[in-house]
CSV table of C-alpha atoms and ligand atoms in Angstrom, one decimal:
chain,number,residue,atom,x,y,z
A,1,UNK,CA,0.0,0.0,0.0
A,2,UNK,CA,1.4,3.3,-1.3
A,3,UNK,CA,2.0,5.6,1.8
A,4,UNK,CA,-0.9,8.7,1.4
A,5,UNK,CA,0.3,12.2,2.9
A,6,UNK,CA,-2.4,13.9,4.7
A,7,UNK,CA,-1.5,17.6,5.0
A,8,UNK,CA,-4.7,18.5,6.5
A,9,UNK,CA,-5.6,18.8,10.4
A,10,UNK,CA,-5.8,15.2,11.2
A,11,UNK,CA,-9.2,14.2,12.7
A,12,UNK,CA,-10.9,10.8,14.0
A,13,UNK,CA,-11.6,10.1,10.6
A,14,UNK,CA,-8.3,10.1,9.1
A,15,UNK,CA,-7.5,7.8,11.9
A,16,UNK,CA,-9.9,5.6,10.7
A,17,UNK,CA,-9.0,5.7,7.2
A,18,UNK,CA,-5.4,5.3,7.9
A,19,UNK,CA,-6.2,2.3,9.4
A,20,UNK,CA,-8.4,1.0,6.8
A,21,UNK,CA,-5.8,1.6,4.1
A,22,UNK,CA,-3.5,0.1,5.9
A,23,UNK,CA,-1.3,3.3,6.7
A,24,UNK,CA,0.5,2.9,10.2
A,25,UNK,CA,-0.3,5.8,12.7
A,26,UNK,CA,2.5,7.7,15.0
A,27,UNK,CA,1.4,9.0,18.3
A,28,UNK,CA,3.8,10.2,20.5
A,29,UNK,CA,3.4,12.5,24.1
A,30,UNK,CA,3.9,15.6,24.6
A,31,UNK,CA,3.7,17.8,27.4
A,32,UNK,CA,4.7,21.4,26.6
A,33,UNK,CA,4.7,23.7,23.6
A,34,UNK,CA,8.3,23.1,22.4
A,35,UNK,CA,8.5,20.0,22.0
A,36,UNK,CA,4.9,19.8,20.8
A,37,UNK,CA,5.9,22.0,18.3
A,38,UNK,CA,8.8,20.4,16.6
A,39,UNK,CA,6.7,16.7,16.8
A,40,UNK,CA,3.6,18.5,15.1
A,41,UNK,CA,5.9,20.4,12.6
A,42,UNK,CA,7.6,16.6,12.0
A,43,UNK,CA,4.7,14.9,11.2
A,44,UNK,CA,3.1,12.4,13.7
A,45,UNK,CA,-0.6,12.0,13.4
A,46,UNK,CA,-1.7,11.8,17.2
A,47,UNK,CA,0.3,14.4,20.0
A,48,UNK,CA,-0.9,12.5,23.6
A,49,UNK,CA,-1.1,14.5,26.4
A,50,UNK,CA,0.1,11.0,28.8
A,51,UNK,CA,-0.3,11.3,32.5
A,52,UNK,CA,3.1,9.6,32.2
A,53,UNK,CA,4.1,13.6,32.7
A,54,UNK,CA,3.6,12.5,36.0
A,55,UNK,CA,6.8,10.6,35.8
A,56,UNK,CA,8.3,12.4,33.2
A,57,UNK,CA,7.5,16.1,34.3
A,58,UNK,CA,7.2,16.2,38.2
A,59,UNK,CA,9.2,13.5,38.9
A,60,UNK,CA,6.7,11.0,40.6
A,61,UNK,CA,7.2,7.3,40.7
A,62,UNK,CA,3.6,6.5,39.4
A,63,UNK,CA,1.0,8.5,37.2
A,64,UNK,CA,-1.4,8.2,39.8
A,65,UNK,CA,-0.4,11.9,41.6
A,66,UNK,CA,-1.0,14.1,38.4
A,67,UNK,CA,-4.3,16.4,38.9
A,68,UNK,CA,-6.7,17.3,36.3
A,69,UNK,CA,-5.4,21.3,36.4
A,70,UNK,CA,-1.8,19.8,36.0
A,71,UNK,CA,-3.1,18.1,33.1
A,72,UNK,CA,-4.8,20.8,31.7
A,73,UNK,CA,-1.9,23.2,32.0
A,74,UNK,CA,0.5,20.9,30.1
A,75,UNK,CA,-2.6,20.0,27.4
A,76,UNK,CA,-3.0,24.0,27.1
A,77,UNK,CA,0.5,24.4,25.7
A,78,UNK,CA,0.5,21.8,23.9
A,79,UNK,CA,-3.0,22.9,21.9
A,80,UNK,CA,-1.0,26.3,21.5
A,81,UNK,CA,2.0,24.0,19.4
A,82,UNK,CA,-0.6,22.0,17.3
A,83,UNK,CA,-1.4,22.9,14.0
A,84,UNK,CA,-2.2,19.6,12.0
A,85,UNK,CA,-1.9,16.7,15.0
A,86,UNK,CA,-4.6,14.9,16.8
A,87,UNK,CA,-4.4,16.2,20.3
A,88,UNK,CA,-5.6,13.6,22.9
A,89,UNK,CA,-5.6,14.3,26.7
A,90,UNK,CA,-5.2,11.5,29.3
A,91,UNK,CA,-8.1,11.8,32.4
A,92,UNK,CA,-5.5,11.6,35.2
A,93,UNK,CA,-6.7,8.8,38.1
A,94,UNK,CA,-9.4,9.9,39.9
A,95,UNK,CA,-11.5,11.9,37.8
A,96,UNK,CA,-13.4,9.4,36.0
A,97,UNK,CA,-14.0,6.1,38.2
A,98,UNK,CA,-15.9,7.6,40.6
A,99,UNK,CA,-19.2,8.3,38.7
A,100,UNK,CA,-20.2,9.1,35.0
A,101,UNK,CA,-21.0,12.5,36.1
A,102,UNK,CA,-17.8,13.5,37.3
A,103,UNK,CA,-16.0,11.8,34.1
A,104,UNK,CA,-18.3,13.7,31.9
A,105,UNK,CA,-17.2,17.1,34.3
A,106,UNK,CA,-13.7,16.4,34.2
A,107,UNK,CA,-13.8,15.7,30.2
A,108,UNK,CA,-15.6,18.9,29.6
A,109,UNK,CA,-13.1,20.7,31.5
A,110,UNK,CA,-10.0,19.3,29.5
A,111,UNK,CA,-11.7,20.4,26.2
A,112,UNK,CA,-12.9,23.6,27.5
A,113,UNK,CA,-9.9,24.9,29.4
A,114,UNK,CA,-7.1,23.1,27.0
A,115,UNK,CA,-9.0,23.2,23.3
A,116,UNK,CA,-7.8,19.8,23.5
A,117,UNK,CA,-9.5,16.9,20.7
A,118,UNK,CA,-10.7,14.4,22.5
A,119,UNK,CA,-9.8,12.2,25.7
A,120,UNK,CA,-8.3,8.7,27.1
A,121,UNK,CA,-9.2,7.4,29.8
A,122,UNK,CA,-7.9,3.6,31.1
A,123,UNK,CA,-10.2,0.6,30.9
A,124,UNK,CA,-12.8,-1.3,29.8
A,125,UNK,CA,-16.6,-2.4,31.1
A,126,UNK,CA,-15.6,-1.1,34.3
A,127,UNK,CA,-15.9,2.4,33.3
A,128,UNK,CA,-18.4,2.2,29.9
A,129,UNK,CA,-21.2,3.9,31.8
A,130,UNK,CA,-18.6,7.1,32.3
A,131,UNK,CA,-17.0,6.8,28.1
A,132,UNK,CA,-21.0,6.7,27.2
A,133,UNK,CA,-21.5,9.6,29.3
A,134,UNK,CA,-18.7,11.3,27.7
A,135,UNK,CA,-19.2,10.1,24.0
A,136,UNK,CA,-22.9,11.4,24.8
A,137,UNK,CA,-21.3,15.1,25.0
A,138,UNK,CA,-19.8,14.8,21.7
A,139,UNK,CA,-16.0,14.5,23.4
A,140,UNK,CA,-14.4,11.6,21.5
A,141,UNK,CA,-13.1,9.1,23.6
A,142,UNK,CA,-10.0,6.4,23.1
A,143,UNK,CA,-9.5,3.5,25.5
A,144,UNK,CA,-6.6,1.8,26.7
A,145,UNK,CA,-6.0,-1.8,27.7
A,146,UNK,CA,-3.5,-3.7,28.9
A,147,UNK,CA,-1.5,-2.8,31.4
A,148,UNK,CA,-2.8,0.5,32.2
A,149,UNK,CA,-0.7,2.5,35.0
A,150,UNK,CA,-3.4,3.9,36.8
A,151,UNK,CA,-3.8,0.4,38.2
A,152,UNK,CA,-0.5,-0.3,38.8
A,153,UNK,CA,-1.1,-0.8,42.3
A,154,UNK,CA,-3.8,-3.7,41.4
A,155,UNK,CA,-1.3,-5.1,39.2
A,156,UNK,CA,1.6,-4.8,41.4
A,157,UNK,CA,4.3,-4.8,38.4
A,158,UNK,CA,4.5,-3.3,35.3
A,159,UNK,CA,5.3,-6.8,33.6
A,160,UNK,CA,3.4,-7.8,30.3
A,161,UNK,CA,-0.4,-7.9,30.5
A,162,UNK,CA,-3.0,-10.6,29.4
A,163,UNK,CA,-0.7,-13.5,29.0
A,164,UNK,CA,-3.1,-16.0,31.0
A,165,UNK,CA,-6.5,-17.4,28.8
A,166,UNK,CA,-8.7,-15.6,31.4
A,167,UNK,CA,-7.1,-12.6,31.2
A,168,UNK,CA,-6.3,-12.3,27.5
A,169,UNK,CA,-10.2,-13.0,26.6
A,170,UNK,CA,-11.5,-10.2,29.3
A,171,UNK,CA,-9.5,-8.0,26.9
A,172,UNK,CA,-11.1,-9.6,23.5
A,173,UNK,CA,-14.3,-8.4,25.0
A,174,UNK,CA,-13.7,-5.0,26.8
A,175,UNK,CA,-11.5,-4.0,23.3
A,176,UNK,CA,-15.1,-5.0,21.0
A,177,UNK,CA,-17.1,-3.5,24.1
A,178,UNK,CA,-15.1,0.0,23.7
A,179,UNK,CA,-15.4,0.0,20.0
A,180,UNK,CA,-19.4,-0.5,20.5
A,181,UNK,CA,-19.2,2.2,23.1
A,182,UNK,CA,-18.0,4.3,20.2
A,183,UNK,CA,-14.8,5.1,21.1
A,184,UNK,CA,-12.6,6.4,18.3
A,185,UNK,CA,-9.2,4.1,18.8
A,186,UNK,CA,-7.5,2.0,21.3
A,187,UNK,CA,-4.1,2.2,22.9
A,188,UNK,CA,-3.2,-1.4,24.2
A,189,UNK,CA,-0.3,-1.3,26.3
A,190,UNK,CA,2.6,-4.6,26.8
A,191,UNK,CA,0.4,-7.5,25.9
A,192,UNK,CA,2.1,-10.6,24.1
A,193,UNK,CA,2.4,-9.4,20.5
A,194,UNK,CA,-0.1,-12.5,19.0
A,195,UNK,CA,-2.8,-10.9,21.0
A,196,UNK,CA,-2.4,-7.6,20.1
A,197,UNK,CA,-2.9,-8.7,16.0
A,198,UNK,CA,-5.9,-10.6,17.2
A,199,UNK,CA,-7.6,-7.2,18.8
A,200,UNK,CA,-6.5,-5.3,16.2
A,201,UNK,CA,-8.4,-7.8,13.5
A,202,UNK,CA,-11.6,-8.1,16.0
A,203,UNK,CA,-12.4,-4.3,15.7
A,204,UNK,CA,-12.3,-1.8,12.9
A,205,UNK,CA,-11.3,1.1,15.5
A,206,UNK,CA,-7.5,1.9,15.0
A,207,UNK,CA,-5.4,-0.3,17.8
A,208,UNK,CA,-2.1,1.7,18.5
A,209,UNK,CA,0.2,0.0,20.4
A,210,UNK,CA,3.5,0.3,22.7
A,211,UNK,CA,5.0,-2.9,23.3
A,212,UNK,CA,2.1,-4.4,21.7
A,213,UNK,CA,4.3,-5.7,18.5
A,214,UNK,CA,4.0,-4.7,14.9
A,215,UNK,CA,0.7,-6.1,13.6
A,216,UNK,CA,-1.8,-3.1,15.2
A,217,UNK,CA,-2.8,-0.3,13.4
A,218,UNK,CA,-0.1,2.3,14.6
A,219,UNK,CA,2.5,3.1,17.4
A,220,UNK,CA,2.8,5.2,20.0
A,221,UNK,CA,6.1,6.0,22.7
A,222,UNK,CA,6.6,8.4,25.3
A,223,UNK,CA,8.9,11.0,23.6
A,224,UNK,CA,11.4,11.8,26.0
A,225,UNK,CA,12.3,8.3,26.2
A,226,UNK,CA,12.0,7.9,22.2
A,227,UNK,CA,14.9,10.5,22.0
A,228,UNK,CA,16.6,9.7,25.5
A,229,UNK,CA,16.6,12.3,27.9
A,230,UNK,CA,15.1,9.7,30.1
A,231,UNK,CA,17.5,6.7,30.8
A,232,UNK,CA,17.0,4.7,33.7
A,233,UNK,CA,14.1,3.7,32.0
A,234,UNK,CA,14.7,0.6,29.4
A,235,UNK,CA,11.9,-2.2,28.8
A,236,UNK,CA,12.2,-4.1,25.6
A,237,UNK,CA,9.7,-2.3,23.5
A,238,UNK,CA,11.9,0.9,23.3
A,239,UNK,CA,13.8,2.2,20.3
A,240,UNK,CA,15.7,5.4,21.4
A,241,UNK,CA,16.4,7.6,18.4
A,242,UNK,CA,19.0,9.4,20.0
A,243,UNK,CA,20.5,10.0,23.6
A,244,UNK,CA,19.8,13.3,24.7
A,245,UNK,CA,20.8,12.1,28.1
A,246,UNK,CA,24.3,12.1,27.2
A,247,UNK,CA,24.5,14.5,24.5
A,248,UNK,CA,22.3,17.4,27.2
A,249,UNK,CA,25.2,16.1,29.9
A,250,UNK,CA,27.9,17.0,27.6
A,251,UNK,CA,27.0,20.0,26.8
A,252,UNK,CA,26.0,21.3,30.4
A,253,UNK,CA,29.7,20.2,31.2
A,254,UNK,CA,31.4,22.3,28.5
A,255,UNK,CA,29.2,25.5,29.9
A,256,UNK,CA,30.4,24.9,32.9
A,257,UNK,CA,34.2,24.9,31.8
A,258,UNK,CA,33.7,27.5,29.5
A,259,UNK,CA,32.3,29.7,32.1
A,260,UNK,CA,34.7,29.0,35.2
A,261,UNK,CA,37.8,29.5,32.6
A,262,UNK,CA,36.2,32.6,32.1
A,263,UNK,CA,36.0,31.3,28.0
A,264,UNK,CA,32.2,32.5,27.6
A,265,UNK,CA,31.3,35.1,27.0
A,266,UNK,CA,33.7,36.5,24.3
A,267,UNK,CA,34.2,39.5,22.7
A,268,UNK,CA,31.3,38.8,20.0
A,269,UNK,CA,29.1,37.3,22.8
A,270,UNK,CA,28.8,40.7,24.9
A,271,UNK,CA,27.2,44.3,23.8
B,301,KIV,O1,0.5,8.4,29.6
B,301,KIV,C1,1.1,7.9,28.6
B,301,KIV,O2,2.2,8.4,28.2
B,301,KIV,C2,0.4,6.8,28.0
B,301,KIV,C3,1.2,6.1,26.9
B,301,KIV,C4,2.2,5.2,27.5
B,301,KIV,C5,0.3,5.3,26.0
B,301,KIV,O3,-0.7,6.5,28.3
């Protein structure tokens, strides 16, 4: 299949075209306005707003401490980046379990306050009442299965999802229960990679995966690990592009001796 350029804003549509061409999507996260814009200006289809800024961002171990006004903040400059990118917002833990009222609230506020696209929230028939709710506003929703972090105390790892029977045929269901709901595409998160194609050919909604193997409808990484300014951080599904860790370190270190040997600023670098 010949690889079609869209130039236009990319919408839920696209996604769902790209997926029945047979055109892989990128998503990749963002969290504030520079780096948002060079990934917009580079291409990828879907910018997500993770709650992974939790651990990225603020340091935290889990993504369970991020608040919906944190969230909003980083989707808010982000929006301000995006010209042509799908920008989806996670619902950070505890805004959406509690009732479908309160999911519907917290949605509304995230497209509202951030001009954000649509949202993600983590789940499956657990939470449909609060992605109906949602959906019912007009916000477009997309799932995620899998190992989703916001349970990561259920879990008690963050090992590969779904590899029992029981487990892997919950996920069959909730995946074909989300795309019923109406929900617009699926993130499914470090599940064994025969699974993943299984989902993906169950449901015509776009699957995108990350460490879900190759045979789902597109891909999705958390940036700053993708180009390595994270590195402590190393699970099997990740390709780092480059290693900004090091390159950021070097840098800092000439700075420092340029400054103390009193090499910067020169001549041409002073009014
Ligand atoms: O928060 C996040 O970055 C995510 C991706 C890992 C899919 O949910």
């Amino acid at each position: 299949m010949a690889l079609k350029k869209y130039h236009k804003k990319i919408t839920t549509n696209t996604l769902n075209e790209m997926k029945s061409i047979g055109e892989k999507i990128t998503m990749l996260t963002a969290y504030d306005f520079t780096l948002a814009t060079i990934i917009d200006k580079a291409g990828v289809e879907v910018i997500l707003v993770g709650d992974s800024a939790s651990n990225v961002m603020a340091g935290h171990e889990t993504t369970l401490p991020i608040t919906l006004n944190e969230m909003i903040y980083h989707a808010s400059s982000v929006v301000r980046a995006t010209n042509r990118a799908l920008v989806v917002v996670d619902l950070p833990f505890g805004t959406y379990q509690g009732n479908s009222k309160e999911a519907l609230t917290s949605a509304i506020r995230i497209m509202k306050e951030s001009g954000a696209h649509s949202v993600k929230i983590e789940g499956g028939e657990e939470i449909k009442e609060s992605i109906d709710r949602i959906l019912s506003a007009g916000i477009p929703v997309m799932g995620h299965l899998g190992l989703t972090p916001q349970s990561i105390y259920k879990f008690g790892t963050y090992n590969v999802r779904a590899k029992e029977e029981k487990e892997a045929k919950k996920l069959i269901k909730d995946a074909i229960l989300l795309e019923k709901s109406g929900c617009f595409a699926l993130v499914l998160e470090k599940v064994p990679a025969d699974l993943a194609k299984k989902v993906a050919e169950s449901i015509s909604i776009p699957v995108i995966g990350i460490g879900a193997g190759n045979n789902v409808d597109g891909q999705v990484l958390v940036l700053h690990d993708m180009i390595g300014m994270t590195n402590e951080f190393n699970p099997r599904f990740l390709r780092r592009y480059l290693n900004l860790f090091d390159d950021i370190t070097k840098a800092v270190g000439h700075y420092i001796t340029d400054v103390k040997s009193k090499n910067f600023p020169n001549k041409n670098e002073q009014y």
